[in-house]
mmCIF file of C-alpha atoms and ligand atoms in Angstrom:
data_model
loop_
_atom_site.group_PDB
_atom_site.id
_atom_site.type_symbol
_atom_site.label_atom_id
_atom_site.label_comp_id
_atom_site.label_asym_id
_atom_site.label_seq_id
_atom_site.Cartn_x
_atom_site.Cartn_y
_atom_site.Cartn_z
ATOM 1 C CA MET A 23 96.685 88.352 92.741
ATOM 2 C CA SER A 24 99.518 90.359 94.089
ATOM 3 C CA VAL A 25 99.560 93.894 95.487
ATOM 4 C CA PRO A 26 98.307 96.330 92.909
ATOM 5 C CA GLN A 27 101.159 98.268 91.361
ATOM 6 C CA HIS A 28 99.081 101.400 90.762
ATOM 7 C CA ILE A 29 96.211 102.643 92.872
ATOM 8 C CA ALA A 30 94.035 105.609 91.822
ATOM 9 C CA ILE A 31 91.806 107.200 94.512
ATOM 10 C CA ILE A 32 88.837 109.441 94.384
ATOM 11 C CA MET A 33 89.082 111.086 97.827
ATOM 12 C CA ASP A 34 85.437 111.794 98.471
ATOM 13 C CA GLY A 35 83.496 112.777 101.551
ATOM 14 C CA ASN A 36 85.487 115.552 103.208
ATOM 15 C CA GLY A 37 82.421 117.888 103.321
ATOM 16 C CA ARG A 38 80.021 115.272 104.674
ATOM 17 C CA TRP A 39 82.566 114.172 107.321
ATOM 18 C CA ALA A 40 82.925 117.771 108.450
ATOM 19 C CA LYS A 41 79.109 118.328 108.517
ATOM 20 C CA LYS A 42 78.637 115.230 110.646
ATOM 21 C CA LYS A 43 81.054 116.633 113.210
ATOM 22 C CA GLY A 44 79.400 120.182 113.162
ATOM 23 C CA LEU A 45 82.443 121.668 111.412
ATOM 24 C CA PRO A 46 82.711 123.857 108.210
ATOM 25 C CA ARG A 47 83.314 122.041 104.944
ATOM 26 C CA ASN A 48 86.854 123.454 104.732
ATOM 27 C CA ALA A 49 87.733 121.655 108.012
ATOM 28 C CA GLY A 50 86.908 118.470 106.108
ATOM 29 C CA HIS A 51 89.324 119.356 103.364
ATOM 30 C CA THR A 52 92.036 120.190 105.910
ATOM 31 C CA ALA A 53 91.526 116.745 107.612
ATOM 32 C CA GLY A 54 91.521 115.199 104.050
ATOM 33 C CA ALA A 55 94.773 116.892 103.159
ATOM 34 C CA LYS A 56 96.417 115.631 106.371
ATOM 35 C CA ASN A 57 95.358 112.134 105.442
ATOM 36 C CA VAL A 58 97.123 112.271 102.067
ATOM 37 C CA GLU A 59 100.488 112.091 103.876
ATOM 38 C CA ASN A 60 99.377 108.965 105.882
ATOM 39 C CA ILE A 61 98.106 107.164 102.801
ATOM 40 C CA CYS A 62 101.333 107.861 100.807
ATOM 41 C CA LEU A 63 103.366 106.299 103.608
ATOM 42 C CA ALA A 64 101.015 103.383 104.027
ATOM 43 C CA ALA A 65 100.972 102.750 100.257
ATOM 44 C CA LYS A 66 104.735 102.681 100.140
ATOM 45 C CA LYS A 67 104.813 100.329 103.192
ATOM 46 C CA LEU A 68 102.385 97.983 101.536
ATOM 47 C CA GLY A 69 104.410 97.767 98.302
ATOM 48 C CA VAL A 70 102.366 100.004 96.026
ATOM 49 C CA LYS A 71 104.500 101.784 93.440
ATOM 50 C CA TYR A 72 102.037 104.346 91.971
ATOM 51 C CA LEU A 73 99.390 106.319 93.796
ATOM 52 C CA THR A 74 97.227 108.802 91.769
ATOM 53 C CA LEU A 75 94.898 111.127 93.776
ATOM 54 C CA TYR A 76 92.013 113.178 92.513
ATOM 55 C CA ALA A 77 92.467 116.465 94.346
ATOM 56 C CA PHE A 78 90.610 119.091 92.217
ATOM 57 C CA SER A 79 88.533 118.410 89.152
ATOM 58 C CA THR A 80 87.699 120.589 86.216
ATOM 59 C CA GLU A 81 84.152 120.768 87.635
ATOM 60 C CA ASN A 82 85.287 121.856 91.116
ATOM 61 C CA TRP A 83 85.596 125.477 89.969
ATOM 62 C CA SER A 84 81.856 125.708 90.271
ATOM 63 C CA ARG A 85 82.045 125.437 94.102
ATOM 64 C CA PRO A 86 81.797 128.601 96.150
ATOM 65 C CA ASP A 87 84.792 130.922 95.733
ATOM 66 C CA SER A 88 85.743 130.543 99.346
ATOM 67 C CA GLU A 89 85.955 126.739 99.068
ATOM 68 C CA VAL A 90 87.947 126.868 95.812
ATOM 69 C CA LYS A 91 90.412 129.325 97.422
ATOM 70 C CA ALA A 92 90.704 127.129 100.543
ATOM 71 C CA LEU A 93 91.380 124.004 98.367
ATOM 72 C CA MET A 94 94.065 125.817 96.334
ATOM 73 C CA LYS A 95 95.754 127.024 99.523
ATOM 74 C CA LEU A 96 95.672 123.476 101.029
ATOM 75 C CA LEU A 97 97.096 122.036 97.892
ATOM 76 C CA SER A 98 99.869 124.518 97.700
ATOM 77 C CA GLY A 99 100.680 124.050 101.371
ATOM 78 C CA TYR A 100 100.702 120.319 100.935
ATOM 79 C CA LEU A 101 103.018 120.496 97.975
ATOM 80 C CA ASP A 102 105.587 122.232 100.065
ATOM 81 C CA LYS A 103 105.435 119.484 102.683
ATOM 82 C CA CYS A 104 105.238 116.858 100.038
ATOM 83 C CA VAL A 105 108.661 117.865 98.695
ATOM 84 C CA GLN A 106 110.221 117.066 102.055
ATOM 85 C CA THR A 107 108.313 113.688 102.168
ATOM 86 C CA ALA A 108 109.585 113.048 98.660
ATOM 87 C CA HIS A 109 113.254 113.438 99.716
ATOM 88 C CA GLU A 110 112.669 111.279 102.804
ATOM 89 C CA ASN A 111 110.842 108.554 101.041
ATOM 90 C CA LYS A 112 112.317 108.627 97.555
ATOM 91 C CA MET A 113 108.958 109.695 96.146
ATOM 92 C CA HIS A 114 108.514 111.111 92.679
ATOM 93 C CA ILE A 115 105.744 113.802 92.597
ATOM 94 C CA ARG A 116 103.789 114.530 89.356
ATOM 95 C CA VAL A 117 100.763 116.633 88.685
ATOM 96 C CA ILE A 118 98.251 115.836 85.970
ATOM 97 C CA GLY A 119 95.572 118.216 84.690
ATOM 98 C CA ASP A 120 95.619 121.553 83.005
ATOM 99 C CA ILE A 121 97.757 123.634 85.323
ATOM 100 C CA SER A 122 97.628 126.688 83.096
ATOM 101 C CA ARG A 123 94.488 127.878 84.925
ATOM 102 C CA LEU A 124 96.245 127.902 88.263
ATOM 103 C CA GLU A 125 98.060 130.914 89.837
ATOM 104 C CA PRO A 126 101.454 131.424 88.233
ATOM 105 C CA LYS A 127 103.191 131.015 91.580
ATOM 106 C CA PHE A 128 101.389 127.746 92.125
ATOM 107 C CA GLN A 129 102.377 126.510 88.714
ATOM 108 C CA GLN A 130 105.977 127.268 89.375
ATOM 109 C CA GLN A 131 105.745 125.446 92.645
ATOM 110 C CA ILE A 132 104.407 122.379 90.906
ATOM 111 C CA ILE A 133 107.096 122.424 88.157
ATOM 112 C CA GLU A 134 109.768 122.736 90.904
ATOM 113 C CA ALA A 135 108.287 119.896 92.965
ATOM 114 C CA GLU A 136 108.211 117.666 89.912
ATOM 115 C CA ARG A 137 111.797 118.619 88.963
ATOM 116 C CA VAL A 138 113.438 118.000 92.346
ATOM 117 C CA SER A 139 111.642 114.674 92.984
ATOM 118 C CA SER A 140 112.175 113.350 89.457
ATOM 119 C CA VAL A 141 115.223 111.378 90.527
ATOM 120 C CA TYR A 142 113.155 109.233 92.852
ATOM 121 C CA GLU A 143 111.155 106.022 91.985
ATOM 122 C CA ASP A 144 110.281 104.179 95.245
ATOM 123 C CA LEU A 145 106.805 105.675 95.203
ATOM 124 C CA ASN A 146 105.244 107.673 92.416
ATOM 125 C CA LEU A 147 102.705 110.123 93.689
ATOM 126 C CA THR A 148 100.527 111.807 91.057
ATOM 127 C CA ILE A 149 98.100 114.579 92.155
ATOM 128 C CA ALA A 150 95.300 115.486 89.709
ATOM 129 C CA ILE A 151 94.643 119.256 89.924
ATOM 130 C CA ASN A 152 92.264 120.979 87.515
ATOM 131 C CA TYR A 153 91.967 117.482 85.972
ATOM 132 C CA GLY A 154 89.044 116.116 83.992
ATOM 133 C CA SER A 155 89.397 113.033 81.796
ATOM 134 C CA ARG A 156 87.331 114.533 78.919
ATOM 135 C CA ASP A 157 89.453 117.685 79.083
ATOM 136 C CA GLU A 158 92.640 115.567 79.102
ATOM 137 C CA MET A 159 91.487 113.550 76.025
ATOM 138 C CA LEU A 160 90.434 116.730 74.211
ATOM 139 C CA ARG A 161 93.916 118.327 74.822
ATOM 140 C CA ALA A 162 95.538 115.126 73.642
ATOM 141 C CA MET A 163 93.368 115.033 70.495
ATOM 142 C CA ARG A 164 94.243 118.632 69.676
ATOM 143 C CA ASN A 165 97.966 117.784 69.885
ATOM 144 C CA VAL A 166 97.473 114.642 67.815
ATOM 145 C CA CYS A 167 95.673 116.760 65.148
ATOM 146 C CA THR A 168 98.471 119.381 65.227
ATOM 147 C CA ASP A 169 101.095 116.670 64.839
ATOM 148 C CA VAL A 170 99.244 115.032 61.956
ATOM 149 C CA LYS A 171 98.738 118.467 60.242
ATOM 150 C CA THR A 172 102.457 119.266 60.501
ATOM 151 C CA GLY A 173 103.515 115.732 59.486
ATOM 152 C CA THR A 174 105.146 114.836 62.778
ATOM 153 C CA LEU A 175 102.691 111.960 63.039
ATOM 154 C CA GLN A 176 101.022 109.904 60.286
ATOM 155 C CA LEU A 177 97.407 109.063 60.902
ATOM 156 C CA GLU A 178 98.104 105.381 60.281
ATOM 157 C CA GLU A 179 100.569 105.416 63.175
ATOM 158 C CA LEU A 180 97.845 106.443 65.666
ATOM 159 C CA THR A 181 97.520 103.350 67.896
ATOM 160 C CA GLU A 182 96.274 103.044 71.519
ATOM 161 C CA ALA A 183 99.991 103.199 72.684
ATOM 162 C CA VAL A 184 100.599 106.335 70.652
ATOM 163 C CA PHE A 185 97.397 108.026 71.999
ATOM 164 C CA ASP A 186 98.553 107.030 75.512
ATOM 165 C CA SER A 187 101.665 109.006 74.947
ATOM 166 C CA TYR A 188 99.648 112.173 74.346
ATOM 167 C CA LEU A 189 97.923 111.883 77.711
ATOM 168 C CA ASP A 190 98.975 113.578 80.969
ATOM 169 C CA THR A 191 99.510 110.025 82.423
ATOM 170 C CA LYS A 192 101.997 109.100 79.682
ATOM 171 C CA GLU A 193 104.644 108.205 82.269
ATOM 172 C CA LEU A 194 102.345 105.937 84.334
ATOM 173 C CA PRO A 195 101.058 102.445 83.954
ATOM 174 C CA ASP A 196 97.219 102.121 83.929
ATOM 175 C CA PRO A 197 95.781 101.806 87.432
ATOM 176 C CA ASP A 198 95.189 98.302 88.673
ATOM 177 C CA LEU A 199 92.743 99.443 91.320
ATOM 178 C CA LEU A 200 90.434 102.397 91.699
ATOM 179 C CA ILE A 201 89.162 103.284 95.133
ATOM 180 C CA ARG A 202 86.371 105.750 95.791
ATOM 181 C CA THR A 203 85.597 106.694 99.403
ATOM 182 C CA SER A 204 82.357 107.857 100.983
ATOM 183 C CA GLY A 205 79.678 105.813 99.235
ATOM 184 C CA GLU A 206 79.186 107.256 95.820
ATOM 185 C CA GLN A 207 79.754 104.759 92.970
ATOM 186 C CA ARG A 208 80.702 106.712 89.919
ATOM 187 C CA LEU A 209 83.918 107.905 88.092
ATOM 188 C CA SER A 210 83.219 111.641 87.989
ATOM 189 C CA ASN A 211 85.364 112.218 84.948
ATOM 190 C CA TYR A 212 88.479 110.543 86.396
ATOM 191 C CA LEU A 213 90.957 108.624 84.247
ATOM 192 C CA LEU A 214 88.236 107.343 81.905
ATOM 193 C CA TRP A 215 90.719 105.959 79.348
ATOM 194 C CA GLN A 216 93.220 104.613 81.885
ATOM 195 C CA LEU A 217 90.652 102.785 84.043
ATOM 196 C CA ALA A 218 89.358 100.588 81.198
ATOM 197 C CA TYR A 219 90.512 97.307 82.735
ATOM 198 C CA SER A 220 90.956 98.399 86.374
ATOM 199 C CA GLU A 221 89.229 96.789 89.364
ATOM 200 C CA PHE A 222 86.889 99.100 91.284
ATOM 201 C CA TYR A 223 86.549 99.228 95.044
ATOM 202 C CA PHE A 224 83.906 101.454 96.763
ATOM 203 C CA THR A 225 83.746 102.050 100.536
ATOM 204 C CA ASN A 226 81.418 104.095 102.664
ATOM 205 C CA VAL A 227 84.298 105.328 104.796
ATOM 206 C CA PRO A 228 84.798 109.093 104.253
ATOM 207 C CA TRP A 229 88.223 110.147 102.977
ATOM 208 C CA PRO A 230 89.482 111.779 106.332
ATOM 209 C CA GLU A 231 88.876 108.348 108.046
ATOM 210 C CA PHE A 232 90.344 106.237 105.243
ATOM 211 C CA ASP A 233 93.482 104.904 107.064
ATOM 212 C CA GLU A 234 96.112 102.258 106.515
ATOM 213 C CA GLN A 235 93.820 99.582 107.675
ATOM 214 C CA GLU A 236 91.116 100.665 105.117
ATOM 215 C CA LEU A 237 93.717 100.709 102.369
ATOM 216 C CA LYS A 238 94.832 97.169 103.356
ATOM 217 C CA LYS A 239 91.171 96.105 103.184
ATOM 218 C CA ALA A 240 90.864 97.499 99.637
ATOM 219 C CA ILE A 241 94.150 95.753 98.604
ATOM 220 C CA ASP A 242 92.921 92.489 100.163
ATOM 221 C CA ALA A 243 89.672 92.699 98.195
ATOM 222 C CA TYR A 244 91.760 93.334 95.018
ATOM 223 C CA GLU A 245 93.875 90.308 95.711
ATOM 224 C CA ASN A 246 90.822 88.144 95.831
ATOM 225 C CA ARG A 247 89.473 89.271 92.472
ATOM 226 C CA ASP A 248 89.754 87.320 89.264
ATOM 227 C CA ARG A 249 91.050 89.911 86.938
ATOM 228 C CA ARG A 250 90.343 89.561 83.171
ATOM 229 C CA TYR A 251 91.098 91.348 80.014
ATOM 230 C CA GLY A 252 88.334 90.000 77.805
ATOM 231 C CA GLY A 253 89.729 86.413 77.807
ATOM 232 C CA ILE A 254 87.929 83.254 78.963
ATOM 233 C CA LYS A 255 87.440 82.956 82.683
ATOM 234 C CA GLU A 256 89.446 80.214 84.286
ATOM 235 C CA GLU A 257 87.266 77.576 86.119
HETATM 236 C C1 FPP B 18 85.676 115.547 97.851
HETATM 237 O O1 FPP B 18 85.077 115.876 99.040
HETATM 238 C C2 FPP B 18 87.055 116.041 97.926
HETATM 239 C C3 FPP B 18 87.492 116.996 97.124
HETATM 240 C C4 FPP B 18 86.643 117.771 96.145
HETATM 241 C C5 FPP B 18 88.849 117.514 97.198
HETATM 242 C C6 FPP B 18 89.863 116.521 97.701
HETATM 243 C C7 FPP B 18 90.911 117.301 98.324
HETATM 244 C C8 FPP B 18 91.565 116.875 99.460
HETATM 245 C C9 FPP B 18 91.497 115.537 100.045
HETATM 246 C C10 FPP B 18 92.448 117.833 100.195
HETATM 247 C C11 FPP B 18 93.639 118.312 99.484
HETATM 248 C C12 FPP B 18 94.354 117.270 98.691
HETATM 249 C C13 FPP B 18 95.659 117.045 98.635
HETATM 250 C C14 FPP B 18 96.291 116.192 97.619
HETATM 251 C C15 FPP B 18 96.480 117.628 99.668
HETATM 252 P P1 FPP B 18 83.713 116.703 98.998
HETATM 253 O O2 FPP B 18 83.932 118.068 99.386
HETATM 254 O O3 FPP B 18 83.073 116.541 97.588
HETATM 255 O O4 FPP B 18 82.853 115.969 100.052
HETATM 256 P P2 FPP B 18 81.248 115.768 100.118
HETATM 257 O O5 FPP B 18 80.961 114.913 98.863
HETATM 258 O O6 FPP B 18 81.115 115.004 101.342
HETATM 259 O O7 FPP B 18 80.709 117.013 100.066
#
């Protein structure tokens, strides 16, 4: 198989990485944020067109206030830098998730980053912030119901493709490969609809140490898979 067009990543293990080094958890997130830039550039170099990163889930609000604040600050700081990277690398930035719960200033920053980078297509970087797949599907269903109620959509017209168009990921193809770092093997409410036919790759490497070489390993493993969509397996 060829290089996956779309890779989705659950960037796990920042906290454990920091603890092992005797550092506070937030130092792990800082190292993790730094790594995002490296992986974007590596992905582009390796021929990946779409990279979708799970940065903050709908469940992450339950972390201590200081950690939530530190993560939001990191994300906002990263976004500033990211716009520069977008210009240099022709990268289209998108954010998925319910951004209405974020600080108004941060929301504006997101809208602006998406706007200025929308002319680029070499790499599509999507960052999931206050994202949860169940929340995304519920928001989509509410909009479907409203459109059916107002007559904009006929119930008979509701196909998988139409439902897709109500999701935050409507502009993205489904991921070919999901990577989760740091040993856990679960989806944690990430892209449940979109990952229906994706290949999964789990590694024990914590996110701050997941470098270009590790990304290449994941892509190599993907290339050796025999991907199927419910048909008969070739002998
Ligand atoms: C999981 O590590 C990671 C997160 C909850 C947040 C991911 C955020 C970053 C990588 C930094 C900012 C992101 C961007 C896009 C700049 P964890 O804290 O759950 O680690 P643990 O499981 O070892 O405790």
